[in-house]
């Protein structure tokens, strides 16, 4: 496919994208929470349990699970390679723009965070997308 041809690039199988996402960080969790019953907290703890470099993103919290929390992706101290998103779909649509602007390569919209518009916007910005219902907690075998 030549640049500017208007053809859509062939997307990789989601299993391949997930394997690539999990291979290397750093990571960010948008929608991280101090409430240990919420998925935003559980996803953050799953990264921590693996020992992976992860940054919680929540504009209302200064710290989550002992980590400095950041108000947005542009405030992170380094470029995230992968971004897990646990937000309502309307917020996810803004987060994918922020992820692209922050230099991320992947976005993983956790179940319930995805929307057709968010998926389209992420792909238009060149991000690889996981939004097929795959759950980070299941993929990393986290229970806690």
mmCIF file with all atom_site columns, C-alpha atoms in Angstrom:
data_model
loop_
_atom_site.group_PDB
_atom_site.id
_atom_site.type_symbol
_atom_site.label_atom_id
_atom_site.label_alt_id
_atom_site.label_comp_id
_atom_site.label_asym_id
_atom_site.label_entity_id
_atom_site.label_seq_id
_atom_site.pdbx_PDB_ins_code
_atom_site.Cartn_x
_atom_site.Cartn_y
_atom_site.Cartn_z
_atom_site.occupancy
_atom_site.B_iso_or_equiv
_atom_site.pdbx_formal_charge
_atom_site.auth_seq_id
_atom_site.auth_comp_id
_atom_site.auth_asym_id
_atom_site.auth_atom_id
_atom_site.pdbx_PDB_model_num
ATOM 1   C CA . UNK A 1 1   ? 0.000   0.000   0.000  1.00 0.00 ? 1   UNK A CA 1
ATOM 2   C CA . UNK A 1 2   ? 1.459   3.353   -0.951 1.00 0.00 ? 2   UNK A CA 1
ATOM 3   C CA . UNK A 1 3   ? 1.193   6.392   1.318  1.00 0.00 ? 3   UNK A CA 1
ATOM 4   C CA . UNK A 1 4   ? -1.880  8.439   0.567  1.00 0.00 ? 4   UNK A CA 1
ATOM 5   C CA . UNK A 1 5   ? -3.558  5.578   -1.311 1.00 0.00 ? 5   UNK A CA 1
ATOM 6   C CA . UNK A 1 6   ? -6.543  5.769   0.997  1.00 0.00 ? 6   UNK A CA 1
ATOM 7   C CA . UNK A 1 7   ? -6.420  2.018   1.623  1.00 0.00 ? 7   UNK A CA 1
ATOM 8   C CA . UNK A 1 8   ? -6.835  0.882   5.199  1.00 0.00 ? 8   UNK A CA 1
ATOM 9   C CA . UNK A 1 9   ? -3.849  -1.032  6.608  1.00 0.00 ? 9   UNK A CA 1
ATOM 10  C CA . UNK A 1 10  ? -4.514  -4.642  7.534  1.00 0.00 ? 10  UNK A CA 1
ATOM 11  C CA . UNK A 1 11  ? -4.975  -4.936  11.272 1.00 0.00 ? 11  UNK A CA 1
ATOM 12  C CA . UNK A 1 12  ? -3.094  -7.588  13.176 1.00 0.00 ? 12  UNK A CA 1
ATOM 13  C CA . UNK A 1 13  ? -5.041  -10.331 14.956 1.00 0.00 ? 13  UNK A CA 1
ATOM 14  C CA . UNK A 1 14  ? -6.015  -9.194  18.461 1.00 0.00 ? 14  UNK A CA 1
ATOM 15  C CA . UNK A 1 15  ? -4.092  -12.081 20.097 1.00 0.00 ? 15  UNK A CA 1
ATOM 16  C CA . UNK A 1 16  ? -0.927  -10.798 18.411 1.00 0.00 ? 16  UNK A CA 1
ATOM 17  C CA . UNK A 1 17  ? -1.611  -7.223  19.549 1.00 0.00 ? 17  UNK A CA 1
ATOM 18  C CA . UNK A 1 18  ? -2.214  -8.397  23.134 1.00 0.00 ? 18  UNK A CA 1
ATOM 19  C CA . UNK A 1 19  ? 1.067   -10.354 23.164 1.00 0.00 ? 19  UNK A CA 1
ATOM 20  C CA . UNK A 1 20  ? 2.924   -7.291  21.851 1.00 0.00 ? 20  UNK A CA 1
ATOM 21  C CA . UNK A 1 21  ? 1.182   -4.991  24.373 1.00 0.00 ? 21  UNK A CA 1
ATOM 22  C CA . UNK A 1 22  ? 2.182   -7.271  27.267 1.00 0.00 ? 22  UNK A CA 1
ATOM 23  C CA . UNK A 1 23  ? 5.776   -7.658  26.054 1.00 0.00 ? 23  UNK A CA 1
ATOM 24  C CA . UNK A 1 24  ? 7.041   -4.239  27.112 1.00 0.00 ? 24  UNK A CA 1
ATOM 25  C CA . UNK A 1 25  ? 6.061   -1.075  28.998 1.00 0.00 ? 25  UNK A CA 1
ATOM 26  C CA . UNK A 1 26  ? 5.936   1.464   30.360 1.00 0.00 ? 26  UNK A CA 1
ATOM 27  C CA . UNK A 1 27  ? 2.208   1.479   30.915 1.00 0.00 ? 27  UNK A CA 1
ATOM 28  C CA . UNK A 1 28  ? -0.469  3.898   32.063 1.00 0.00 ? 28  UNK A CA 1
ATOM 29  C CA . UNK A 1 29  ? -3.850  3.107   33.597 1.00 0.00 ? 29  UNK A CA 1
ATOM 30  C CA . UNK A 1 30  ? -6.390  5.818   32.801 1.00 0.00 ? 30  UNK A CA 1
ATOM 31  C CA . UNK A 1 31  ? -9.262  5.550   35.235 1.00 0.00 ? 31  UNK A CA 1
ATOM 32  C CA . UNK A 1 32  ? -7.108  4.203   38.068 1.00 0.00 ? 32  UNK A CA 1
ATOM 33  C CA . UNK A 1 33  ? -8.904  4.411   41.405 1.00 0.00 ? 33  UNK A CA 1
ATOM 34  C CA . UNK A 1 34  ? -8.215  4.200   45.125 1.00 0.00 ? 34  UNK A CA 1
ATOM 35  C CA . UNK A 1 35  ? -11.354 2.072   45.510 1.00 0.00 ? 35  UNK A CA 1
ATOM 36  C CA . UNK A 1 36  ? -9.993  -1.483  45.614 1.00 0.00 ? 36  UNK A CA 1
ATOM 37  C CA . UNK A 1 37  ? -13.327 -2.893  44.422 1.00 0.00 ? 37  UNK A CA 1
ATOM 38  C CA . UNK A 1 38  ? -13.187 -0.952  41.135 1.00 0.00 ? 38  UNK A CA 1
ATOM 39  C CA . UNK A 1 39  ? -11.602 -2.302  37.972 1.00 0.00 ? 39  UNK A CA 1
ATOM 40  C CA . UNK A 1 40  ? -9.373  0.770   37.667 1.00 0.00 ? 40  UNK A CA 1
ATOM 41  C CA . UNK A 1 41  ? -7.711  -0.225  40.927 1.00 0.00 ? 41  UNK A CA 1
ATOM 42  C CA . UNK A 1 42  ? -7.577  -3.939  40.152 1.00 0.00 ? 42  UNK A CA 1
ATOM 43  C CA . UNK A 1 43  ? -5.958  -3.345  36.744 1.00 0.00 ? 43  UNK A CA 1
ATOM 44  C CA . UNK A 1 44  ? -3.339  -1.084  38.355 1.00 0.00 ? 44  UNK A CA 1
ATOM 45  C CA . UNK A 1 45  ? -2.591  -3.724  41.000 1.00 0.00 ? 45  UNK A CA 1
ATOM 46  C CA . UNK A 1 46  ? -2.273  -6.386  38.280 1.00 0.00 ? 46  UNK A CA 1
ATOM 47  C CA . UNK A 1 47  ? 0.513   -4.337  36.666 1.00 0.00 ? 47  UNK A CA 1
ATOM 48  C CA . UNK A 1 48  ? 2.161   -3.831  40.054 1.00 0.00 ? 48  UNK A CA 1
ATOM 49  C CA . UNK A 1 49  ? 2.005   -7.532  40.878 1.00 0.00 ? 49  UNK A CA 1
ATOM 50  C CA . UNK A 1 50  ? 3.831   -8.273  37.611 1.00 0.00 ? 50  UNK A CA 1
ATOM 51  C CA . UNK A 1 51  ? 6.496   -5.743  38.613 1.00 0.00 ? 51  UNK A CA 1
ATOM 52  C CA . UNK A 1 52  ? 5.858   -3.651  35.491 1.00 0.00 ? 52  UNK A CA 1
ATOM 53  C CA . UNK A 1 53  ? 6.436   0.109   35.344 1.00 0.00 ? 53  UNK A CA 1
ATOM 54  C CA . UNK A 1 54  ? 2.984   1.646   35.471 1.00 0.00 ? 54  UNK A CA 1
ATOM 55  C CA . UNK A 1 55  ? 1.533   5.107   36.015 1.00 0.00 ? 55  UNK A CA 1
ATOM 56  C CA . UNK A 1 56  ? -1.965  5.684   37.405 1.00 0.00 ? 56  UNK A CA 1
ATOM 57  C CA . UNK A 1 57  ? -3.910  8.471   35.698 1.00 0.00 ? 57  UNK A CA 1
ATOM 58  C CA . UNK A 1 58  ? -6.721  10.142  37.634 1.00 0.00 ? 58  UNK A CA 1
ATOM 59  C CA . UNK A 1 59  ? -7.185  13.918  37.843 1.00 0.00 ? 59  UNK A CA 1
ATOM 60  C CA . UNK A 1 60  ? -8.744  13.721  41.315 1.00 0.00 ? 60  UNK A CA 1
ATOM 61  C CA . UNK A 1 61  ? -6.170  11.571  43.144 1.00 0.00 ? 61  UNK A CA 1
ATOM 62  C CA . UNK A 1 62  ? -2.608  12.535  44.145 1.00 0.00 ? 62  UNK A CA 1
ATOM 63  C CA . UNK A 1 63  ? -1.594  8.924   44.867 1.00 0.00 ? 63  UNK A CA 1
ATOM 64  C CA . UNK A 1 64  ? -3.019  5.470   44.122 1.00 0.00 ? 64  UNK A CA 1
ATOM 65  C CA . UNK A 1 65  ? -1.677  2.208   45.554 1.00 0.00 ? 65  UNK A CA 1
ATOM 66  C CA . UNK A 1 66  ? 1.486   3.982   46.701 1.00 0.00 ? 66  UNK A CA 1
ATOM 67  C CA . UNK A 1 67  ? 2.209   5.455   43.255 1.00 0.00 ? 67  UNK A CA 1
ATOM 68  C CA . UNK A 1 68  ? 2.088   9.110   42.256 1.00 0.00 ? 68  UNK A CA 1
ATOM 69  C CA . UNK A 1 69  ? -1.067  9.628   40.214 1.00 0.00 ? 69  UNK A CA 1
ATOM 70  C CA . UNK A 1 70  ? -1.053  11.958  37.227 1.00 0.00 ? 70  UNK A CA 1
ATOM 71  C CA . UNK A 1 71  ? -3.948  14.134  36.043 1.00 0.00 ? 71  UNK A CA 1
ATOM 72  C CA . UNK A 1 72  ? -3.534  13.129  32.376 1.00 0.00 ? 72  UNK A CA 1
ATOM 73  C CA . UNK A 1 73  ? -1.240  11.265  30.002 1.00 0.00 ? 73  UNK A CA 1
ATOM 74  C CA . UNK A 1 74  ? 0.732   14.356  28.977 1.00 0.00 ? 74  UNK A CA 1
ATOM 75  C CA . UNK A 1 75  ? 1.830   14.787  32.614 1.00 0.00 ? 75  UNK A CA 1
ATOM 76  C CA . UNK A 1 76  ? 3.586   11.400  32.821 1.00 0.00 ? 76  UNK A CA 1
ATOM 77  C CA . UNK A 1 77  ? 7.357   11.466  33.373 1.00 0.00 ? 77  UNK A CA 1
ATOM 78  C CA . UNK A 1 78  ? 7.908   9.261   30.305 1.00 0.00 ? 78  UNK A CA 1
ATOM 79  C CA . UNK A 1 79  ? 6.068   8.189   27.171 1.00 0.00 ? 79  UNK A CA 1
ATOM 80  C CA . UNK A 1 80  ? 3.713   5.274   27.834 1.00 0.00 ? 80  UNK A CA 1
ATOM 81  C CA . UNK A 1 81  ? 3.970   2.419   25.329 1.00 0.00 ? 81  UNK A CA 1
ATOM 82  C CA . UNK A 1 82  ? 0.649   0.928   26.355 1.00 0.00 ? 82  UNK A CA 1
ATOM 83  C CA . UNK A 1 83  ? -2.418  2.552   27.886 1.00 0.00 ? 83  UNK A CA 1
ATOM 84  C CA . UNK A 1 84  ? -5.153  0.622   29.672 1.00 0.00 ? 84  UNK A CA 1
ATOM 85  C CA . UNK A 1 85  ? -8.397  2.563   29.666 1.00 0.00 ? 85  UNK A CA 1
ATOM 86  C CA . UNK A 1 86  ? -11.099 2.051   32.292 1.00 0.00 ? 86  UNK A CA 1
ATOM 87  C CA . UNK A 1 87  ? -13.417 5.011   31.695 1.00 0.00 ? 87  UNK A CA 1
ATOM 88  C CA . UNK A 1 88  ? -16.937 5.552   30.354 1.00 0.00 ? 88  UNK A CA 1
ATOM 89  C CA . UNK A 1 89  ? -17.007 5.389   26.519 1.00 0.00 ? 89  UNK A CA 1
ATOM 90  C CA . UNK A 1 90  ? -17.487 9.163   26.110 1.00 0.00 ? 90  UNK A CA 1
ATOM 91  C CA . UNK A 1 91  ? -14.324 9.752   28.158 1.00 0.00 ? 91  UNK A CA 1
ATOM 92  C CA . UNK A 1 92  ? -12.464 6.989   26.283 1.00 0.00 ? 92  UNK A CA 1
ATOM 93  C CA . UNK A 1 93  ? -13.013 8.945   23.068 1.00 0.00 ? 93  UNK A CA 1
ATOM 94  C CA . UNK A 1 94  ? -10.971 11.819  24.539 1.00 0.00 ? 94  UNK A CA 1
ATOM 95  C CA . UNK A 1 95  ? -8.400  9.499   26.146 1.00 0.00 ? 95  UNK A CA 1
ATOM 96  C CA . UNK A 1 96  ? -7.427  7.921   22.818 1.00 0.00 ? 96  UNK A CA 1
ATOM 97  C CA . UNK A 1 97  ? -6.574  11.368  21.447 1.00 0.00 ? 97  UNK A CA 1
ATOM 98  C CA . UNK A 1 98  ? -4.455  12.017  24.553 1.00 0.00 ? 98  UNK A CA 1
ATOM 99  C CA . UNK A 1 99  ? -2.764  8.618   24.187 1.00 0.00 ? 99  UNK A CA 1
ATOM 100 C CA . UNK A 1 100 ? -1.794  9.352   20.597 1.00 0.00 ? 100 UNK A CA 1
ATOM 101 C CA . UNK A 1 101 ? -0.535  12.809  21.560 1.00 0.00 ? 101 UNK A CA 1
ATOM 102 C CA . UNK A 1 102 ? 1.508   11.266  24.409 1.00 0.00 ? 102 UNK A CA 1
ATOM 103 C CA . UNK A 1 103 ? 3.235   8.920   21.957 1.00 0.00 ? 103 UNK A CA 1
ATOM 104 C CA . UNK A 1 104 ? 1.593   5.655   23.024 1.00 0.00 ? 104 UNK A CA 1
ATOM 105 C CA . UNK A 1 105 ? 1.614   2.733   20.621 1.00 0.00 ? 105 UNK A CA 1
ATOM 106 C CA . UNK A 1 106 ? -1.284  0.737   22.090 1.00 0.00 ? 106 UNK A CA 1
ATOM 107 C CA . UNK A 1 107 ? -4.606  1.368   23.799 1.00 0.00 ? 107 UNK A CA 1
ATOM 108 C CA . UNK A 1 108 ? -6.466  -1.389  25.587 1.00 0.00 ? 108 UNK A CA 1
ATOM 109 C CA . UNK A 1 109 ? -10.074 -0.424  26.147 1.00 0.00 ? 109 UNK A CA 1
ATOM 110 C CA . UNK A 1 110 ? -11.217 -2.608  28.997 1.00 0.00 ? 110 UNK A CA 1
ATOM 111 C CA . UNK A 1 111 ? -14.713 -4.116  28.654 1.00 0.00 ? 111 UNK A CA 1
ATOM 112 C CA . UNK A 1 112 ? -17.275 -1.336  28.985 1.00 0.00 ? 112 UNK A CA 1
ATOM 113 C CA . UNK A 1 113 ? -14.821 1.445   28.087 1.00 0.00 ? 113 UNK A CA 1
ATOM 114 C CA . UNK A 1 114 ? -14.983 0.948   24.326 1.00 0.00 ? 114 UNK A CA 1
ATOM 115 C CA . UNK A 1 115 ? -17.182 2.616   21.752 1.00 0.00 ? 115 UNK A CA 1
ATOM 116 C CA . UNK A 1 116 ? -17.159 2.488   17.955 1.00 0.00 ? 116 UNK A CA 1
ATOM 117 C CA . UNK A 1 117 ? -16.127 6.156   17.895 1.00 0.00 ? 117 UNK A CA 1
ATOM 118 C CA . UNK A 1 118 ? -13.218 5.592   20.322 1.00 0.00 ? 118 UNK A CA 1
ATOM 119 C CA . UNK A 1 119 ? -11.986 2.611   18.306 1.00 0.00 ? 119 UNK A CA 1
ATOM 120 C CA . UNK A 1 120 ? -12.209 4.550   15.046 1.00 0.00 ? 120 UNK A CA 1
ATOM 121 C CA . UNK A 1 121 ? -10.465 7.592   16.525 1.00 0.00 ? 121 UNK A CA 1
ATOM 122 C CA . UNK A 1 122 ? -7.657  5.474   17.968 1.00 0.00 ? 122 UNK A CA 1
ATOM 123 C CA . UNK A 1 123 ? -7.014  3.687   14.677 1.00 0.00 ? 123 UNK A CA 1
ATOM 124 C CA . UNK A 1 124 ? -7.128  6.973   12.760 1.00 0.00 ? 124 UNK A CA 1
ATOM 125 C CA . UNK A 1 125 ? -4.405  8.265   15.072 1.00 0.00 ? 125 UNK A CA 1
ATOM 126 C CA . UNK A 1 126 ? -2.239  5.195   14.362 1.00 0.00 ? 126 UNK A CA 1
ATOM 127 C CA . UNK A 1 127 ? -2.765  3.388   17.650 1.00 0.00 ? 127 UNK A CA 1
ATOM 128 C CA . UNK A 1 128 ? -3.072  -0.374  17.829 1.00 0.00 ? 128 UNK A CA 1
ATOM 129 C CA . UNK A 1 129 ? -6.334  -1.170  19.592 1.00 0.00 ? 129 UNK A CA 1
ATOM 130 C CA . UNK A 1 130 ? -7.529  -3.932  21.881 1.00 0.00 ? 130 UNK A CA 1
ATOM 131 C CA . UNK A 1 131 ? -11.285 -3.489  22.260 1.00 0.00 ? 131 UNK A CA 1
ATOM 132 C CA . UNK A 1 132 ? -12.786 -6.892  21.584 1.00 0.00 ? 132 UNK A CA 1
ATOM 133 C CA . UNK A 1 133 ? -13.909 -7.613  25.145 1.00 0.00 ? 133 UNK A CA 1
ATOM 134 C CA . UNK A 1 134 ? -10.500 -8.951  26.181 1.00 0.00 ? 134 UNK A CA 1
ATOM 135 C CA . UNK A 1 135 ? -9.837  -8.135  29.825 1.00 0.00 ? 135 UNK A CA 1
ATOM 136 C CA . UNK A 1 136 ? -6.392  -7.265  31.174 1.00 0.00 ? 136 UNK A CA 1
ATOM 137 C CA . UNK A 1 137 ? -7.207  -8.999  34.464 1.00 0.00 ? 137 UNK A CA 1
ATOM 138 C CA . UNK A 1 138 ? -8.016  -12.254 32.666 1.00 0.00 ? 138 UNK A CA 1
ATOM 139 C CA . UNK A 1 139 ? -4.996  -12.035 30.356 1.00 0.00 ? 139 UNK A CA 1
ATOM 140 C CA . UNK A 1 140 ? -2.618  -11.509 33.293 1.00 0.00 ? 140 UNK A CA 1
ATOM 141 C CA . UNK A 1 141 ? -4.440  -14.040 35.524 1.00 0.00 ? 141 UNK A CA 1
ATOM 142 C CA . UNK A 1 142 ? -4.923  -11.471 38.267 1.00 0.00 ? 142 UNK A CA 1
ATOM 143 C CA . UNK A 1 143 ? -7.109  -12.314 41.216 1.00 0.00 ? 143 UNK A CA 1
ATOM 144 C CA . UNK A 1 144 ? -7.193  -9.951  44.090 1.00 0.00 ? 144 UNK A CA 1
#
